[in-house]
Amino acid sequence: MPIRNTQKKTILAIETSCDETGLALVEASGDLKSFPNFKIRKAVVASQIKIHEPFGGVVPNLAKREHLKNLPILFEELGGEKMMGSVDFITVTVGPGLEPALWTGINFAEELGKKFKKPIVGANHLEGHLYSFLLPGSRPKSALKTVFPALALIVSGGHTVLLLMKDLKTWTRLGETRDDAAGEAYDKVARLLDLPYPGGPQIEKLAAAGNPNAIEFPRPMLYEKNFDFSFSGLKTSVLYRIRDLKRPLTASEKPDYAASFQEAVVDVLTQKAVRAAKENKAKSLLLSGGVASNNYLRNALRGAAEKNKLKFFVPELEYNTDNGVMIAVAGYMAFLKKKKYLLKAQGSLEV
Ligand code: KG4
Ligand code: ZN
């Protein structure tokens, strides 16, 4: 089914790659040369945190069940059948993510597509994070004109990637994590500190009351010439420090552990991103992904960017953790680039 040839596209976006069901209705216009514009008409997210919390992580089949339950509810909340007349196309995350979860979104999109005769565009979840700097509020629009070359850091629960973007269509991968992603390390260290899932926001909160220099944790791979990361060793050294105490951490020690761990993560991310930007003569730093909702990281990167005369872009808080709006952006970009992702779950799709 061809997409209507109109200046403005109204997009229904669906995200189900992990433990958030996200739907959004977004108006998009503009092209690759003049930078696209996005207007968020409505966005809804149903978080499954409470469901997965007792298991300390996301259980794929529970996620699938919850998405199946939430999708029709969120669709009604967003506008239901009444809004479908204005929709130009549906876009849905095809990967990366948990395949049983991805399929629920894809199947739901296909049912809607058939029922309302709407074309479907597959979207890459990581491109959703990456392109979120185009959303209103990430930075004044005038700054976009001189954004490239840009150094993009995507930090989520499943990925930690550094990309060098030449323009909206072209980038190279400079580095990535060799083991755990930054968000995954937050979640695992949170468990060591008896904090509930997801650990990122919990550690951030606890760390605010702690001393970031109380415990000297390693900065894995910081001084290696490449732009890769490794966070598994850092998590292990938190584990060993606690084990060596031969007693449980006291409530007054925990904030120092959280703050010192966070300091190590933020230090490595910031220093490596800035070095990659400088070595590649980037004009800006783009931060995205669930961990980008961490204010300590946002402030550290913003400060380092300013010091090094780099423009800094980060999506508004709610658009960092998984949501439908970022998928509308990824879907519109796929449409502009004429990129046709297969409409099937691709668990390890890359960016
Ligand atoms: O992008 P996202 O919502 O899902 C994936 O694509 O993986 O990222 C989720 C990750 C989780 O590991 C979560 O702990 C982390 O982002 N996260 C945070 C914060 N909020 C979410 N990490 C650190 N500080 C936060 N405030
Ligand atoms: Zn994500």
Short mmCIF file of C-alpha atoms and ligand atoms in Angstrom, two decimals:
data_model
loop_
_atom_site.label_atom_id
_atom_site.label_comp_id
_atom_site.label_asym_id
_atom_site.label_seq_id
_atom_site.Cartn_x
_atom_site.Cartn_y
_atom_site.Cartn_z
CA MET A 1 0.00 0.00 0.00
CA PRO A 2 1.63 3.32 -1.03
CA ILE A 3 1.97 6.19 1.42
CA ARG A 4 -0.17 9.24 0.52
CA ASN A 5 1.84 11.97 -1.14
CA THR A 6 1.29 14.82 1.29
CA GLN A 7 3.68 17.39 2.77
CA LYS A 8 2.83 16.45 6.30
CA LYS A 9 2.59 12.86 7.48
CA THR A 10 0.55 11.79 10.47
CA ILE A 11 2.18 8.73 11.98
CA LEU A 12 0.86 6.16 14.42
CA ALA A 13 3.91 4.63 16.15
CA ILE A 14 4.08 1.43 18.19
CA GLU A 15 6.93 0.34 20.49
CA THR A 16 7.01 -3.04 22.25
CA SER A 17 10.68 -4.08 22.17
CA CYS A 18 11.15 -4.52 25.91
CA ASP A 19 9.04 -3.71 28.97
CA GLU A 20 7.31 -0.50 27.91
CA THR A 21 4.29 -0.47 25.62
CA GLY A 22 4.47 2.91 23.88
CA LEU A 23 2.09 4.41 21.34
CA ALA A 24 2.25 7.86 19.80
CA LEU A 25 0.49 10.00 17.23
CA VAL A 26 3.04 12.34 15.68
CA GLU A 27 2.94 14.78 12.75
CA ALA A 28 6.13 14.86 10.73
CA SER A 29 7.22 17.07 7.87
CA GLY A 30 10.43 18.14 6.16
CA ASP A 31 13.14 16.23 4.42
CA LEU A 32 16.68 15.05 4.94
CA LYS A 33 18.23 18.33 3.78
CA SER A 34 16.18 20.80 5.77
CA PHE A 35 15.83 18.62 8.93
CA PRO A 36 12.47 17.06 9.68
CA ASN A 37 9.98 18.63 12.08
CA PHE A 38 7.99 16.63 14.59
CA LYS A 39 4.84 17.64 16.40
CA ILE A 40 3.68 15.25 19.11
CA ARG A 41 -0.13 15.10 19.04
CA LYS A 42 -0.43 12.52 21.81
CA ALA A 43 1.77 9.87 23.40
CA VAL A 44 0.95 7.10 25.87
CA VAL A 45 3.21 4.60 27.64
CA ALA A 46 2.32 1.65 29.86
CA SER A 47 5.25 0.58 31.98
CA GLN A 48 5.55 -3.02 33.15
CA ILE A 49 7.97 -2.27 35.97
CA LYS A 50 5.65 -3.60 38.66
CA ILE A 51 5.17 -6.90 36.77
CA HIS A 52 8.90 -7.61 36.30
CA GLU A 53 10.11 -6.16 39.61
CA PRO A 54 9.71 -9.40 41.62
CA PHE A 55 11.97 -11.18 39.07
CA GLY A 56 14.69 -8.51 39.16
CA GLY A 57 14.58 -8.13 35.37
CA VAL A 58 12.38 -8.42 32.28
CA VAL A 59 10.76 -11.84 31.74
CA PRO A 60 10.12 -12.08 27.95
CA ASN A 61 6.89 -14.08 28.09
CA LEU A 62 5.42 -11.87 30.79
CA ALA A 63 6.38 -8.85 28.69
CA LYS A 64 4.58 -10.40 25.71
CA ARG A 65 1.43 -11.01 27.76
CA GLU A 66 1.41 -7.45 29.10
CA HIS A 67 1.96 -5.91 25.65
CA LEU A 68 -0.97 -7.96 24.31
CA LYS A 69 -3.14 -6.65 27.12
CA ASN A 70 -1.94 -3.03 26.89
CA LEU A 71 -1.90 -2.49 23.13
CA PRO A 72 -5.69 -2.25 22.55
CA ILE A 73 -6.11 -0.17 25.73
CA LEU A 74 -3.44 2.32 24.70
CA PHE A 75 -4.80 2.43 21.15
CA GLU A 76 -8.19 3.53 22.51
CA GLU A 77 -6.52 6.03 24.84
CA LEU A 78 -4.58 7.53 21.96
CA GLY A 79 -7.73 8.14 19.90
CA GLY A 80 -8.92 4.73 18.70
CA GLU A 81 -10.75 4.25 15.39
CA LYS A 82 -11.62 7.94 15.19
CA MET A 83 -8.00 8.98 14.73
CA MET A 84 -7.25 6.43 12.00
CA GLY A 85 -8.70 8.56 9.18
CA SER A 86 -5.92 11.12 9.67
CA VAL A 87 -3.11 8.54 9.84
CA ASP A 88 -0.81 8.35 6.78
CA PHE A 89 1.15 5.34 7.95
CA ILE A 90 1.77 3.08 10.91
CA THR A 91 5.30 2.47 12.11
CA VAL A 92 6.39 -0.26 14.49
CA THR A 93 9.66 -1.37 16.09
CA VAL A 94 11.02 -4.50 14.39
CA GLY A 95 14.22 -4.71 16.49
CA PRO A 96 16.47 -4.91 18.34
CA GLY A 97 14.74 -6.26 21.44
CA LEU A 98 12.98 -9.30 22.86
CA GLU A 99 11.45 -11.19 19.95
CA PRO A 100 8.23 -12.34 21.69
CA ALA A 101 7.67 -8.72 22.72
CA LEU A 102 8.52 -7.31 19.28
CA TRP A 103 6.04 -9.67 17.59
CA THR A 104 3.14 -8.32 19.63
CA GLY A 105 3.70 -4.82 18.24
CA ILE A 106 4.28 -6.06 14.70
CA ASN A 107 1.14 -8.21 14.71
CA PHE A 108 -0.91 -5.39 16.20
CA ALA A 109 0.37 -2.98 13.51
CA GLU A 110 -0.49 -5.48 10.78
CA GLU A 111 -4.02 -5.96 12.10
CA LEU A 112 -4.57 -2.19 12.20
CA GLY A 113 -3.00 -1.83 8.75
CA LYS A 114 -5.40 -4.38 7.29
CA LYS A 115 -8.45 -3.04 9.05
CA PHE A 116 -7.87 0.64 8.23
CA LYS A 117 -5.96 0.13 4.95
CA LYS A 118 -2.80 1.86 6.14
CA PRO A 119 0.79 1.20 5.02
CA ILE A 120 3.30 0.00 7.62
CA VAL A 121 6.91 1.11 7.98
CA GLY A 122 9.34 -0.94 10.10
CA ALA A 123 11.45 1.03 12.58
CA ASN A 124 14.82 0.36 14.20
CA HIS A 125 14.64 0.96 17.97
CA LEU A 126 18.23 2.22 18.13
CA GLU A 127 17.57 4.71 15.35
CA GLY A 128 14.66 5.88 17.49
CA HIS A 129 17.07 6.72 20.30
CA LEU A 130 19.65 8.12 17.90
CA TYR A 131 17.25 10.41 16.01
CA SER A 132 15.50 11.65 19.15
CA PHE A 133 17.76 14.70 19.06
CA LEU A 134 15.45 15.93 16.29
CA LEU A 135 12.52 16.18 18.72
CA PRO A 136 11.45 19.62 19.89
CA GLY A 137 13.11 20.47 23.18
CA SER A 138 16.41 18.64 22.62
CA ARG A 139 18.04 21.93 21.66
CA PRO A 140 16.94 25.08 19.77
CA LYS A 141 16.13 24.20 16.16
CA SER A 142 18.62 26.79 14.87
CA ALA A 143 21.45 24.70 16.34
CA LEU A 144 20.56 21.81 14.03
CA LYS A 145 22.06 23.56 11.02
CA THR A 146 25.58 23.09 12.32
CA VAL A 147 25.15 19.76 14.11
CA PHE A 148 27.30 17.60 11.81
CA PRO A 149 29.68 15.89 12.07
CA ALA A 150 28.16 14.70 15.32
CA LEU A 151 29.28 12.20 17.92
CA ALA A 152 26.32 10.16 19.15
CA LEU A 153 26.35 8.17 22.37
CA ILE A 154 23.46 5.74 22.80
CA VAL A 155 23.27 4.33 26.33
CA SER A 156 20.42 1.97 27.13
CA GLY A 157 19.70 -1.28 28.91
CA GLY A 158 20.86 -3.34 25.95
CA HIS A 159 23.35 -1.07 24.17
CA THR A 160 26.25 1.30 24.67
CA VAL A 161 27.36 2.60 21.29
CA LEU A 162 29.42 5.51 19.97
CA LEU A 163 28.63 6.62 16.41
CA LEU A 164 30.11 9.32 14.25
CA MET A 165 27.33 10.86 12.14
CA LYS A 166 28.32 12.62 8.94
CA ASP A 167 24.76 13.58 8.12
CA LEU A 168 21.26 12.29 8.84
CA LYS A 169 21.83 9.22 6.67
CA THR A 170 25.47 8.32 7.11
CA TRP A 171 27.39 7.23 10.18
CA THR A 172 30.18 4.92 11.27
CA ARG A 173 30.37 2.93 14.45
CA LEU A 174 33.38 4.01 16.49
CA GLY A 175 32.92 1.73 19.46
CA GLU A 176 30.52 -0.18 21.66
CA THR A 177 30.43 -2.22 24.84
CA ARG A 178 32.25 -5.52 24.78
CA ASP A 179 30.10 -6.98 27.53
CA ASP A 180 27.38 -5.34 29.64
CA ALA A 181 25.61 -2.19 28.50
CA ALA A 182 25.74 0.82 30.82
CA GLY A 183 22.07 0.42 31.81
CA GLU A 184 22.60 -3.27 32.44
CA ALA A 185 25.49 -2.43 34.79
CA TYR A 186 23.26 0.03 36.67
CA ASP A 187 20.59 -2.68 36.98
CA LYS A 188 23.06 -5.34 38.19
CA VAL A 189 24.77 -3.06 40.72
CA ALA A 190 21.34 -1.99 41.97
CA ARG A 191 20.64 -5.64 42.75
CA LEU A 192 23.89 -5.83 44.75
CA LEU A 193 22.63 -2.86 46.76
CA ASP A 194 19.20 -4.51 47.26
CA LEU A 195 17.45 -1.91 45.13
CA PRO A 196 14.43 -2.86 43.02
CA TYR A 197 14.32 -3.17 39.22
CA PRO A 198 15.02 -1.13 37.12
CA GLY A 199 18.10 -0.07 39.00
CA GLY A 200 19.19 2.97 37.01
CA PRO A 201 16.81 5.53 38.51
CA GLN A 202 17.21 3.94 41.99
CA ILE A 203 20.99 4.25 41.89
CA GLU A 204 20.74 7.82 40.67
CA LYS A 205 18.47 8.70 43.60
CA LEU A 206 20.63 6.96 46.19
CA ALA A 207 23.85 8.40 44.72
CA ALA A 208 22.59 11.95 45.23
CA ALA A 209 23.13 11.43 48.98
CA GLY A 210 26.55 9.78 48.60
CA ASN A 211 30.16 10.76 48.03
CA PRO A 212 31.29 9.94 44.46
CA ASN A 213 34.91 9.73 45.61
CA ALA A 214 34.31 7.51 48.63
CA ILE A 215 35.36 4.28 46.91
CA GLU A 216 37.82 4.02 44.08
CA PHE A 217 36.24 1.83 41.43
CA PRO A 218 38.10 1.06 38.19
CA ARG A 219 37.50 2.98 34.93
CA PRO A 220 37.48 0.04 32.49
CA MET A 221 39.14 0.69 29.12
CA LEU A 222 39.38 4.42 29.75
CA TYR A 223 43.00 4.67 28.63
CA GLU A 224 42.79 2.29 25.71
CA LYS A 225 43.03 3.96 22.33
CA ASN A 226 39.81 2.43 21.00
CA PHE A 227 36.30 3.68 21.69
CA ASP A 228 34.92 0.47 23.16
CA PHE A 229 33.54 0.07 26.67
CA SER A 230 33.37 -2.71 29.23
CA PHE A 231 31.12 -2.47 32.26
CA SER A 232 31.04 -6.04 33.47
CA GLY A 233 34.38 -5.73 35.31
CA LEU A 234 33.18 -2.60 37.07
CA LYS A 235 30.10 -4.46 38.32
CA THR A 236 32.37 -7.30 39.50
CA SER A 237 34.58 -4.93 41.45
CA VAL A 238 31.49 -3.56 43.24
CA LEU A 239 30.60 -7.18 44.04
CA TYR A 240 34.12 -7.94 45.38
CA ARG A 241 34.24 -4.78 47.50
CA ILE A 242 30.98 -5.78 49.16
CA ARG A 243 32.03 -9.43 49.51
CA ASP A 244 35.36 -8.45 51.09
CA LEU A 245 33.51 -6.60 53.86
CA LYS A 246 32.22 -10.02 55.01
CA ARG A 247 29.03 -8.34 56.24
CA PRO A 248 26.07 -6.64 54.56
CA LEU A 249 26.43 -2.99 53.60
CA THR A 250 24.87 -0.64 56.13
CA ALA A 251 22.19 1.82 55.04
CA SER A 252 24.63 4.69 55.49
CA GLU A 253 27.29 3.03 53.26
CA LYS A 254 24.99 2.34 50.31
CA PRO A 255 24.78 5.92 48.97
CA ASP A 256 28.61 6.06 48.76
CA TYR A 257 28.70 2.80 46.79
CA ALA A 258 25.98 4.05 44.44
CA ALA A 259 27.66 7.44 43.97
CA SER A 260 31.15 5.96 43.44
CA PHE A 261 29.86 3.40 40.94
CA GLN A 262 27.93 6.08 39.06
CA GLU A 263 31.00 8.32 39.04
CA ALA A 264 33.04 5.55 37.37
CA VAL A 265 30.39 4.94 34.67
CA VAL A 266 29.86 8.63 33.95
CA ASP A 267 33.60 9.31 33.96
CA VAL A 268 34.29 6.63 31.32
CA LEU A 269 31.30 7.60 29.15
CA THR A 270 32.13 11.30 29.27
CA GLN A 271 35.85 11.05 28.69
CA LYS A 272 35.55 8.56 25.85
CA ALA A 273 32.74 10.46 24.12
CA VAL A 274 34.62 13.76 24.29
CA ARG A 275 37.87 12.21 23.06
CA ALA A 276 36.02 10.54 20.17
CA ALA A 277 34.39 13.88 19.32
CA LYS A 278 37.67 15.77 19.37
CA GLU A 279 39.65 13.19 17.42
CA ASN A 280 36.97 13.16 14.75
CA LYS A 281 36.43 16.92 14.70
CA ALA A 282 32.78 16.59 15.64
CA LYS A 283 30.77 19.77 16.20
CA SER A 284 28.30 18.27 18.59
CA LEU A 285 27.53 15.56 21.12
CA LEU A 286 24.20 13.70 20.97
CA LEU A 287 23.16 11.72 24.03
CA SER A 288 20.24 9.25 24.00
CA GLY A 289 18.84 5.99 25.40
CA GLY A 290 17.33 5.10 28.77
CA VAL A 291 20.48 5.96 30.74
CA ALA A 292 20.36 9.44 29.17
CA SER A 293 17.53 10.22 31.57
CA ASN A 294 20.18 10.22 34.31
CA ASN A 295 20.72 13.83 35.34
CA TYR A 296 24.23 13.23 36.64
CA LEU A 297 25.28 11.91 33.21
CA ARG A 298 23.39 14.66 31.35
CA ASN A 299 25.09 17.36 33.42
CA ALA A 300 28.54 15.80 33.14
CA LEU A 301 28.30 15.46 29.36
CA ARG A 302 26.76 18.91 28.96
CA GLY A 303 29.60 20.42 31.00
CA ALA A 304 32.28 18.53 29.08
CA ALA A 305 30.67 19.53 25.77
CA GLU A 306 30.63 23.20 26.73
CA LYS A 307 34.24 23.06 27.86
CA ASN A 308 35.22 21.58 24.51
CA LYS A 309 33.02 23.91 22.43
CA LEU A 310 30.72 21.13 21.30
CA LYS A 311 26.97 21.66 20.99
CA PHE A 312 25.05 19.29 23.21
CA PHE A 313 21.74 17.62 22.33
CA VAL A 314 19.73 15.43 24.67
CA PRO A 315 16.01 14.59 24.36
CA GLU A 316 13.63 15.86 27.05
CA LEU A 317 13.52 13.46 30.00
CA GLU A 318 10.47 11.40 28.98
CA TYR A 319 11.85 10.63 25.50
CA ASN A 320 14.98 8.80 26.68
CA THR A 321 13.45 5.67 28.14
CA ASP A 322 11.51 3.62 25.59
CA ASN A 323 8.47 5.39 24.14
CA GLY A 324 6.33 5.60 21.00
CA VAL A 325 7.45 9.10 19.99
CA MET A 326 11.02 8.00 19.29
CA ILE A 327 9.64 5.24 17.07
CA ALA A 328 7.58 7.77 15.11
CA VAL A 329 10.84 9.63 14.50
CA ALA A 330 12.66 6.43 13.46
CA GLY A 331 9.74 5.44 11.20
CA TYR A 332 9.67 8.84 9.50
CA MET A 333 13.42 8.70 8.95
CA ALA A 334 13.12 5.19 7.47
CA PHE A 335 10.38 6.55 5.18
CA LEU A 336 12.57 9.50 4.09
CA LYS A 337 15.58 7.23 3.54
CA LYS A 338 13.39 4.67 1.71
CA LYS A 339 14.73 2.07 4.12
CA LYS A 340 12.41 -0.92 4.20
CA TYR A 341 12.92 -3.10 7.26
CA LEU A 342 11.29 -6.52 7.07
CA LEU A 343 8.15 -6.66 9.18
CA LYS A 344 9.38 -9.43 11.42
CA ALA A 345 11.00 -9.45 14.86
CA GLN A 346 14.78 -8.96 14.55
CA GLY A 347 16.13 -9.38 18.06
CA SER A 348 19.68 -8.33 17.27
CA LEU A 349 19.13 -5.70 14.60
CA GLU A 350 22.03 -3.23 14.59
CA VAL A 351 22.31 0.48 14.09
O1 KG4 B 1 16.32 2.69 26.43
P1 KG4 B 1 15.71 1.91 27.56
O2 KG4 B 1 14.40 2.41 28.13
O3 KG4 B 1 15.49 0.43 27.13
C1 KG4 B 1 16.41 -0.22 26.27
O4 KG4 B 1 16.37 0.08 25.05
O5 KG4 B 1 17.24 -0.96 26.82
O6 KG4 B 1 16.80 1.81 28.70
C2 KG4 B 1 16.53 1.14 29.90
C3 KG4 B 1 17.75 1.22 30.79
C4 KG4 B 1 17.64 0.37 32.04
O7 KG4 B 1 18.83 -0.36 32.20
C5 KG4 B 1 17.50 1.42 33.15
O8 KG4 B 1 18.05 1.02 34.39
C6 KG4 B 1 18.28 2.58 32.57
O9 KG4 B 1 17.95 2.58 31.21
N1 KG4 B 1 17.90 3.85 33.18
C7 KG4 B 1 18.73 4.60 33.91
C8 KG4 B 1 17.97 5.70 34.39
N2 KG4 B 1 16.69 5.56 33.92
C9 KG4 B 1 16.67 4.42 33.17
N3 KG4 B 1 20.03 4.44 34.21
C10 KG4 B 1 20.60 5.37 34.99
N4 KG4 B 1 19.93 6.42 35.51
C11 KG4 B 1 18.63 6.62 35.24
N5 KG4 B 1 17.98 7.66 35.75
ZN ZN B 2 15.61 1.72 24.30
#
